[in-house]
Coordinates of C-alpha atoms in Angstrom, one line a residue:
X965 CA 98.7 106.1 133.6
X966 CA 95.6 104.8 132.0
X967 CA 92.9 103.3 134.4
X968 CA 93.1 99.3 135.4
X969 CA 90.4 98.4 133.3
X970 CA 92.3 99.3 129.7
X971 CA 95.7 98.1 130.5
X972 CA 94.6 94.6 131.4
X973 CA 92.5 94.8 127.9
X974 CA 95.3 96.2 125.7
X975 CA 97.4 93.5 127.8
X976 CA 95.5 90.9 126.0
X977 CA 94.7 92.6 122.6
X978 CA 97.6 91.7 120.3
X979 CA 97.9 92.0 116.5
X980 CA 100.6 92.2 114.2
X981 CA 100.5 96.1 113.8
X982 CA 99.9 97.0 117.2
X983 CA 102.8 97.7 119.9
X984 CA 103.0 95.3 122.0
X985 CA 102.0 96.1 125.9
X986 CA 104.5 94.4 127.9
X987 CA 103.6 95.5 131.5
X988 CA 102.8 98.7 133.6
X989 CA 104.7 100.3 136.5
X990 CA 102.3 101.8 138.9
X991 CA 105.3 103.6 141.1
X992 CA 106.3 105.2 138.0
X993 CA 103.1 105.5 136.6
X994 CA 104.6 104.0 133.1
X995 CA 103.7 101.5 130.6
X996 CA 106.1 99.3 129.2
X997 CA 106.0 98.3 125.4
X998 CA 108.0 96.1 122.9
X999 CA 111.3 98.0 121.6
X1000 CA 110.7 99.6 117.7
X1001 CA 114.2 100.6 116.5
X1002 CA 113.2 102.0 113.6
X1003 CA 111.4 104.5 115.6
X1004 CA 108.4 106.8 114.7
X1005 CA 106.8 107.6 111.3
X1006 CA 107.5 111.0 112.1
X1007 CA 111.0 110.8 112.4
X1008 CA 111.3 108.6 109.1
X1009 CA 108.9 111.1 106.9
X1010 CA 111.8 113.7 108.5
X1011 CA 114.6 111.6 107.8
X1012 CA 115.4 112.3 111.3
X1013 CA 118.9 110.7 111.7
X1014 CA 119.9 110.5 108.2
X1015 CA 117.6 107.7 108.1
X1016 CA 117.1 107.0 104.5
X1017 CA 113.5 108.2 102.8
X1018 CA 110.2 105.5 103.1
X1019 CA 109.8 104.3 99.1
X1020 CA 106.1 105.1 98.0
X1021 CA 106.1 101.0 98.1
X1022 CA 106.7 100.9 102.0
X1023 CA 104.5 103.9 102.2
X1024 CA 101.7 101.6 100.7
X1025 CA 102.5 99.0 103.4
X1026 CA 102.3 101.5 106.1
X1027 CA 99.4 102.7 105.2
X1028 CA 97.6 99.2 105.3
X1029 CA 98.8 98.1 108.2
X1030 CA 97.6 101.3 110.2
X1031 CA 94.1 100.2 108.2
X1032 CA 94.5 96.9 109.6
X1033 CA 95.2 97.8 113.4
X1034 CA 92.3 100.6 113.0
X1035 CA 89.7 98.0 111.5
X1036 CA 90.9 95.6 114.1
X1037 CA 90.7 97.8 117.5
X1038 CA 87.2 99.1 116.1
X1039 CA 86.2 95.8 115.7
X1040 CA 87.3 94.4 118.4
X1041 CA 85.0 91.8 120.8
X1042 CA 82.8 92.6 123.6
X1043 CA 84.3 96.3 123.4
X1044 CA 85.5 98.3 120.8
X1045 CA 88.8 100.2 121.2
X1046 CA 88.9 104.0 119.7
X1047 CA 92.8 105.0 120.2
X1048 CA 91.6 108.4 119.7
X1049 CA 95.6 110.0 119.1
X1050 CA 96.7 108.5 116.2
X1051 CA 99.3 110.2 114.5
X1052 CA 102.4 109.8 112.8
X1053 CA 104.5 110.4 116.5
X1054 CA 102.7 107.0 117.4
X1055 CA 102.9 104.8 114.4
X1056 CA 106.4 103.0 115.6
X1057 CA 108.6 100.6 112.9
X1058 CA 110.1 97.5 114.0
X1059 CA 113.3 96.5 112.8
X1060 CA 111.7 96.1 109.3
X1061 CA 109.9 98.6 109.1
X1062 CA 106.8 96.7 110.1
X1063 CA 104.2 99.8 111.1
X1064 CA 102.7 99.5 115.0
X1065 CA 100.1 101.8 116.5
X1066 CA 100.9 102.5 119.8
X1067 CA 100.2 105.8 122.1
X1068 CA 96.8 104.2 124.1
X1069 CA 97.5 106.2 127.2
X1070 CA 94.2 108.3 125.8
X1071 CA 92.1 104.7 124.1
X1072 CA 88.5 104.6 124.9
X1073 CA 86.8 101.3 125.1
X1074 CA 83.3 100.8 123.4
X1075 CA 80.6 98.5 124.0
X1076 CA 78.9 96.9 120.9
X1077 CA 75.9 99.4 120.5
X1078 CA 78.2 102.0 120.9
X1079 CA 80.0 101.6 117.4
X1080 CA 79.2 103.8 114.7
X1081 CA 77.9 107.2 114.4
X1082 CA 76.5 107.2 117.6
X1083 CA 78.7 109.3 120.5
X1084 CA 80.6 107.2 122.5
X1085 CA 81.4 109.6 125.0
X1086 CA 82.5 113.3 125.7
X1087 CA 84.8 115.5 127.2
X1088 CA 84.8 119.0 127.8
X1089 CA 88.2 119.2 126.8
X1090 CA 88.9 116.5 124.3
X1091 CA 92.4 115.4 124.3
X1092 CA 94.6 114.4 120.7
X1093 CA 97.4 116.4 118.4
X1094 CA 95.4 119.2 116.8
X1095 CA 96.1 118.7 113.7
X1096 CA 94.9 115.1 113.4
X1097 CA 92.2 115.4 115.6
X1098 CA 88.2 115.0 114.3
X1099 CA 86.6 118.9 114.2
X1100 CA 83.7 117.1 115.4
X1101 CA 85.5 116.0 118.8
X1102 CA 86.8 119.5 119.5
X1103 CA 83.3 121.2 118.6
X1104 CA 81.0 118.4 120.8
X1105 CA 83.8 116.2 122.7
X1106 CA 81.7 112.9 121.0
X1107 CA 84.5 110.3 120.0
X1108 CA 83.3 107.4 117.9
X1109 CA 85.3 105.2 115.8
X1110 CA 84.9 107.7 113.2
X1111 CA 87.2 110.2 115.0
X1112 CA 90.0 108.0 114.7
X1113 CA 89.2 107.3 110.4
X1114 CA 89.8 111.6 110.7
X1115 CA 92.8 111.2 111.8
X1116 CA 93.7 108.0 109.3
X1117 CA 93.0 110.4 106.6
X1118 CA 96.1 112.9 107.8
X1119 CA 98.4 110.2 108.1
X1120 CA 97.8 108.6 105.1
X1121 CA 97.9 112.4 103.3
X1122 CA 100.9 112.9 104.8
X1123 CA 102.3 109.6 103.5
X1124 CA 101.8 110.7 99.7
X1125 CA 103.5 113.9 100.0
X1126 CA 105.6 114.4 103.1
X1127 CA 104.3 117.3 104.3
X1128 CA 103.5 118.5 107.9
X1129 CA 100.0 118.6 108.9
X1130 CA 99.1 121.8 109.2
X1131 CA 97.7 123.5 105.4
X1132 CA 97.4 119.7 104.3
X1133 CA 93.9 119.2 103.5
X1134 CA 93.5 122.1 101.2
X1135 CA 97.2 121.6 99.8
X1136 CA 96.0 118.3 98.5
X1137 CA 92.2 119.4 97.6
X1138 CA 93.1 121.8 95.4
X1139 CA 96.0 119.7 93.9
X1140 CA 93.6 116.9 93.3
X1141 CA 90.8 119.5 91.7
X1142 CA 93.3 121.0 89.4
X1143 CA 95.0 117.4 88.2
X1144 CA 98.0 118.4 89.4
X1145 CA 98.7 116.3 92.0
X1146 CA 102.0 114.9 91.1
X1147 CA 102.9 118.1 91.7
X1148 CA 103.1 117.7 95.5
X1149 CA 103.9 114.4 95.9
X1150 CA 107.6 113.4 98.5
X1151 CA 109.7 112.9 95.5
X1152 CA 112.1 110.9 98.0
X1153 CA 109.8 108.4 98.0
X1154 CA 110.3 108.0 94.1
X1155 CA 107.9 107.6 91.4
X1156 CA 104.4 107.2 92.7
X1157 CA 102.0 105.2 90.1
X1158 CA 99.6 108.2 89.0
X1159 CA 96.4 106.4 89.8
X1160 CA 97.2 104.6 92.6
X1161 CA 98.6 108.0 93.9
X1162 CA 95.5 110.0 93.1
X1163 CA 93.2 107.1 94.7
X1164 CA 95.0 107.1 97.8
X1165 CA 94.4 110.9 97.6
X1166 CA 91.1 110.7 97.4
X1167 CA 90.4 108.2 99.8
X1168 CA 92.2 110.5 102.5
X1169 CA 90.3 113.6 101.8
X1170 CA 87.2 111.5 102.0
X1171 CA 88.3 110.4 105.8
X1172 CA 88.6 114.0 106.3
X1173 CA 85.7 114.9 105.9
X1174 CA 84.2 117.6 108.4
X1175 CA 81.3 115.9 109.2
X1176 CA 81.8 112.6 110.1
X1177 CA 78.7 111.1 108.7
X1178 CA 80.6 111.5 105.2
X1179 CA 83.6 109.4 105.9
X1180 CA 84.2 106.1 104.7
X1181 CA 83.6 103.3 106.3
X1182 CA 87.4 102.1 107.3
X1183 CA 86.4 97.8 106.4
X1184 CA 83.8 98.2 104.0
X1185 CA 84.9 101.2 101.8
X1186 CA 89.0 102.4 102.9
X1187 CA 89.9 98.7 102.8
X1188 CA 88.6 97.4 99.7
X1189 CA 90.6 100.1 97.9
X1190 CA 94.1 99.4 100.1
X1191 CA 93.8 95.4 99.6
X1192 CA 94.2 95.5 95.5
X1193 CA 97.6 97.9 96.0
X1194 CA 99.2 95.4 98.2
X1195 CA 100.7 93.3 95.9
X1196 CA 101.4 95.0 93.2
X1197 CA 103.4 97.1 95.8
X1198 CA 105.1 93.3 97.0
X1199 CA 106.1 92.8 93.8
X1200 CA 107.5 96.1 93.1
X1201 CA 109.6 95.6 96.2
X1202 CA 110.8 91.9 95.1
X1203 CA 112.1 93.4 91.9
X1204 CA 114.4 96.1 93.4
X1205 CA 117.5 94.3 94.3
X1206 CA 118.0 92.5 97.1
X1207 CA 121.2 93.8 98.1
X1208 CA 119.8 97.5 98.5
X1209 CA 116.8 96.5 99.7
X1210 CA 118.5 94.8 103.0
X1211 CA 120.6 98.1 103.3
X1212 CA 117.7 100.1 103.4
X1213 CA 115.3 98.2 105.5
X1214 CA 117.6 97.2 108.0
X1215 CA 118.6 93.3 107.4
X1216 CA 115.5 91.8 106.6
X1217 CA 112.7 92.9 103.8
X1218 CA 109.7 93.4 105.8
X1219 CA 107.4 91.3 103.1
X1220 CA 109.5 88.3 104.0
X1221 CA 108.0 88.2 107.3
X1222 CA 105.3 86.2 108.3
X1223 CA 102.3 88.6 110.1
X1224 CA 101.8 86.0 112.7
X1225 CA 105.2 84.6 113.3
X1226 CA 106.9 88.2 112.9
X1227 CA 109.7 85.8 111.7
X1228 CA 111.1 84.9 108.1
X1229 CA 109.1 82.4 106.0
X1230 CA 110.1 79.3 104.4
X1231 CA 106.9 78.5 102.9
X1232 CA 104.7 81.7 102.4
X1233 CA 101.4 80.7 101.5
X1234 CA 98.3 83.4 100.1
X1235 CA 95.2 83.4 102.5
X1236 CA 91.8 84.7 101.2
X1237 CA 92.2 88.1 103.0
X1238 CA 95.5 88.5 100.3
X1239 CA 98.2 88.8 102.8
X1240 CA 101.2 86.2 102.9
X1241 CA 101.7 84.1 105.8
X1242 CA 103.9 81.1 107.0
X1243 CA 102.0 78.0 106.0
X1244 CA 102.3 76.8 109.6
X1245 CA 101.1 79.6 111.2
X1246 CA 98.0 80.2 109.0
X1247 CA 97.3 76.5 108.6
X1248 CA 97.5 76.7 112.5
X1249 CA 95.2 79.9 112.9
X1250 CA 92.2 78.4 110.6
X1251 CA 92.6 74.8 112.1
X1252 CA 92.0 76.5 115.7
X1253 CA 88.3 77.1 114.7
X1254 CA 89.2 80.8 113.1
X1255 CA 86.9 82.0 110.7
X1256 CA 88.5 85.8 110.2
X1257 CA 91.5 87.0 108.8
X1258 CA 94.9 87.6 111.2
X1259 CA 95.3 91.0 110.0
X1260 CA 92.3 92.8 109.6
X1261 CA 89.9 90.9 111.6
X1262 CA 87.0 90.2 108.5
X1263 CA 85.4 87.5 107.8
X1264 CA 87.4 85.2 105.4
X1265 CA 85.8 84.2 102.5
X1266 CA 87.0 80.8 101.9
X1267 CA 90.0 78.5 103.7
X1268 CA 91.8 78.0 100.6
X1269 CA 95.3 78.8 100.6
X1270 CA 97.5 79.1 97.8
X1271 CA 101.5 79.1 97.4
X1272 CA 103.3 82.3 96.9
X1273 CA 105.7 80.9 94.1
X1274 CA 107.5 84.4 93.8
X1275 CA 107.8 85.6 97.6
X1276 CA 109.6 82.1 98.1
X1277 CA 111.9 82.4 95.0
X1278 CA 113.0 85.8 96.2
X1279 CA 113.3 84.6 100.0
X1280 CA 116.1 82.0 98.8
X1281 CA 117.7 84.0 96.6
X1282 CA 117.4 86.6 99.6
X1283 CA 118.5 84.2 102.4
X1284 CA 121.5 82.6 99.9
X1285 CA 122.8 86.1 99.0
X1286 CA 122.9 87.3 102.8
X1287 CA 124.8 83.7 103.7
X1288 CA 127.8 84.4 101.7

């Protein structure tokens, strides 16, 4: 079990795409998180179950809100959290296929001059799942934040085309240098947009990188490409119909659910950071004095919010259908 220090840290630490820690048993030497029905990414990308395939839409969602949780451990205040084994086996869905990092037992904590390039700290035997883990961290046992942006870059690679780890990086390089990348996209997740498909390509060979001084910068440079795909990927979701769309997420569309509520909204408003929240919540979360965005942590621009006409249509059409 992880030492006293972290789990009364990652006790307090909660965000919408991170499991939440519930308690630890020291005669068992267990932690105890929130129940994820929906299980791991690994099992959906399988189908493990019979479970039914991840659209490339939901893919898109998973991908931010692993961004998200990532940007928000790294910059978390007075002491950065590296989680240092992500991978697909520890990115739990909730009941709506809501995407949670979880897996901490190996999280390092990171005081603020401690962020960047600079190592954080090392081990003679560094610890993570071999194929996600940063080359750099096996060669020198230095984890920064960066380590965990290598590992980003496999799960999001292995969002766009379904594959195992292992041969993945030069599967897609070579794909992506002959234009033939379509070619190795998870058709179960149906028809990929070609350009979104390629940039979310690129961006993942980019965060795995061998040399970590070459990989993006997760807020400044991973984000600013995820945020514009977000609601085109909302919209392509409200136009499927509503019907199949319960059946295949399990009762409840995960984009009908507010971030900070985790419940169903009635009047989804549009923040400055472009996710949807319940107007009471958000309302709520700047009037407390916040100046930075639920989800991700960065600064928000401005406090204006605006009304998500269409989300709110396709809620009551939603929440009328599923009455009758």
């Amino acid at each position: 079990m992880m030492p006293p220090l972290q789990i009364e840290i990652l006790s307090r630490v909660r965000h919408p795409n991170l499991v939440t820690l519930i308690g630890a048993c020291k005669d068992a030497q267990a932690l105890v998180y929130e129940y994820m029905p929906n299980g791991s990414l690994d099992d959906r990308l399988a189908c493990k179950d019979n479970s039914k395939p991840l659209n490339w839409q939901l893919r898109t969602r998973i991908i931010s809100h692993v961004c998200s949780a990532l940007i928000f451990l790294h910059s978390n205040k007075p002491h950065s959290i590296v989680h240092s084994d992500l991978k697909a086996s520890n990115i739990l869905l909730d009941g709506n296929n809501v995407a949670k990092l979880s897996g901490f037992g190996v999280c390092r904590m990171v005081t603020d001059e401690f962020r960047d390039t600079t190592t954080l700290y090392r081990h003679t035997h560094p610890k993570g799942s071999f194929v996600y883990i940063d080359p750099e961290y096996v060669m020198t046992g230095d984890l920064t934040p960066l380590s965990d942006v290598y590992s980003f870059g496999i799960v999001l690679l292995r969002l766009l085309t379904g594959r195992p780890g292992f041969g993945l990086l030069r599967d897609v390089q070579r794909a992506v240098e002959k234009g033939c990348l379509g070619a190795i996209l998870d058709s179960s997740a149906g028809g990929w947009p070609a350009m979104q498909a390629e940039q979310l390509a690129r961006v993942g060979l980019k965060c795995c990188e061998i040399r970590r001084k070459n990989r993006p910068d997760l807020q400044k440079e991973v984000w600013t490409v995820l945020e514009p795909m977000l609601k085109p990927a909302s919209i392509m979701l409200c136009s499927l119909s509503f019907k199949s769309v319960s059946e295949d997420l399990g009762g409840v569309p995960p984009y009908f659910i507010c971030p900070i509520l985790q419940d169903v909204m009635r009047e989804p408003l549009i923040a400055a950071d472009g996710f949807t929240y319940e107007a009471e919540a958000i309302r709520e979360w700047i009037d407390s004095g916040h100046h930075t965005s639920p989800m991700t942590n960065l600064e928000l621009l401005h406090r204006d919010l605006l009304p998500n006409h269409a989300l709110r249509s396709a809620i009551q059409e939603w929440l009328q259908t599923d009455a009758q």
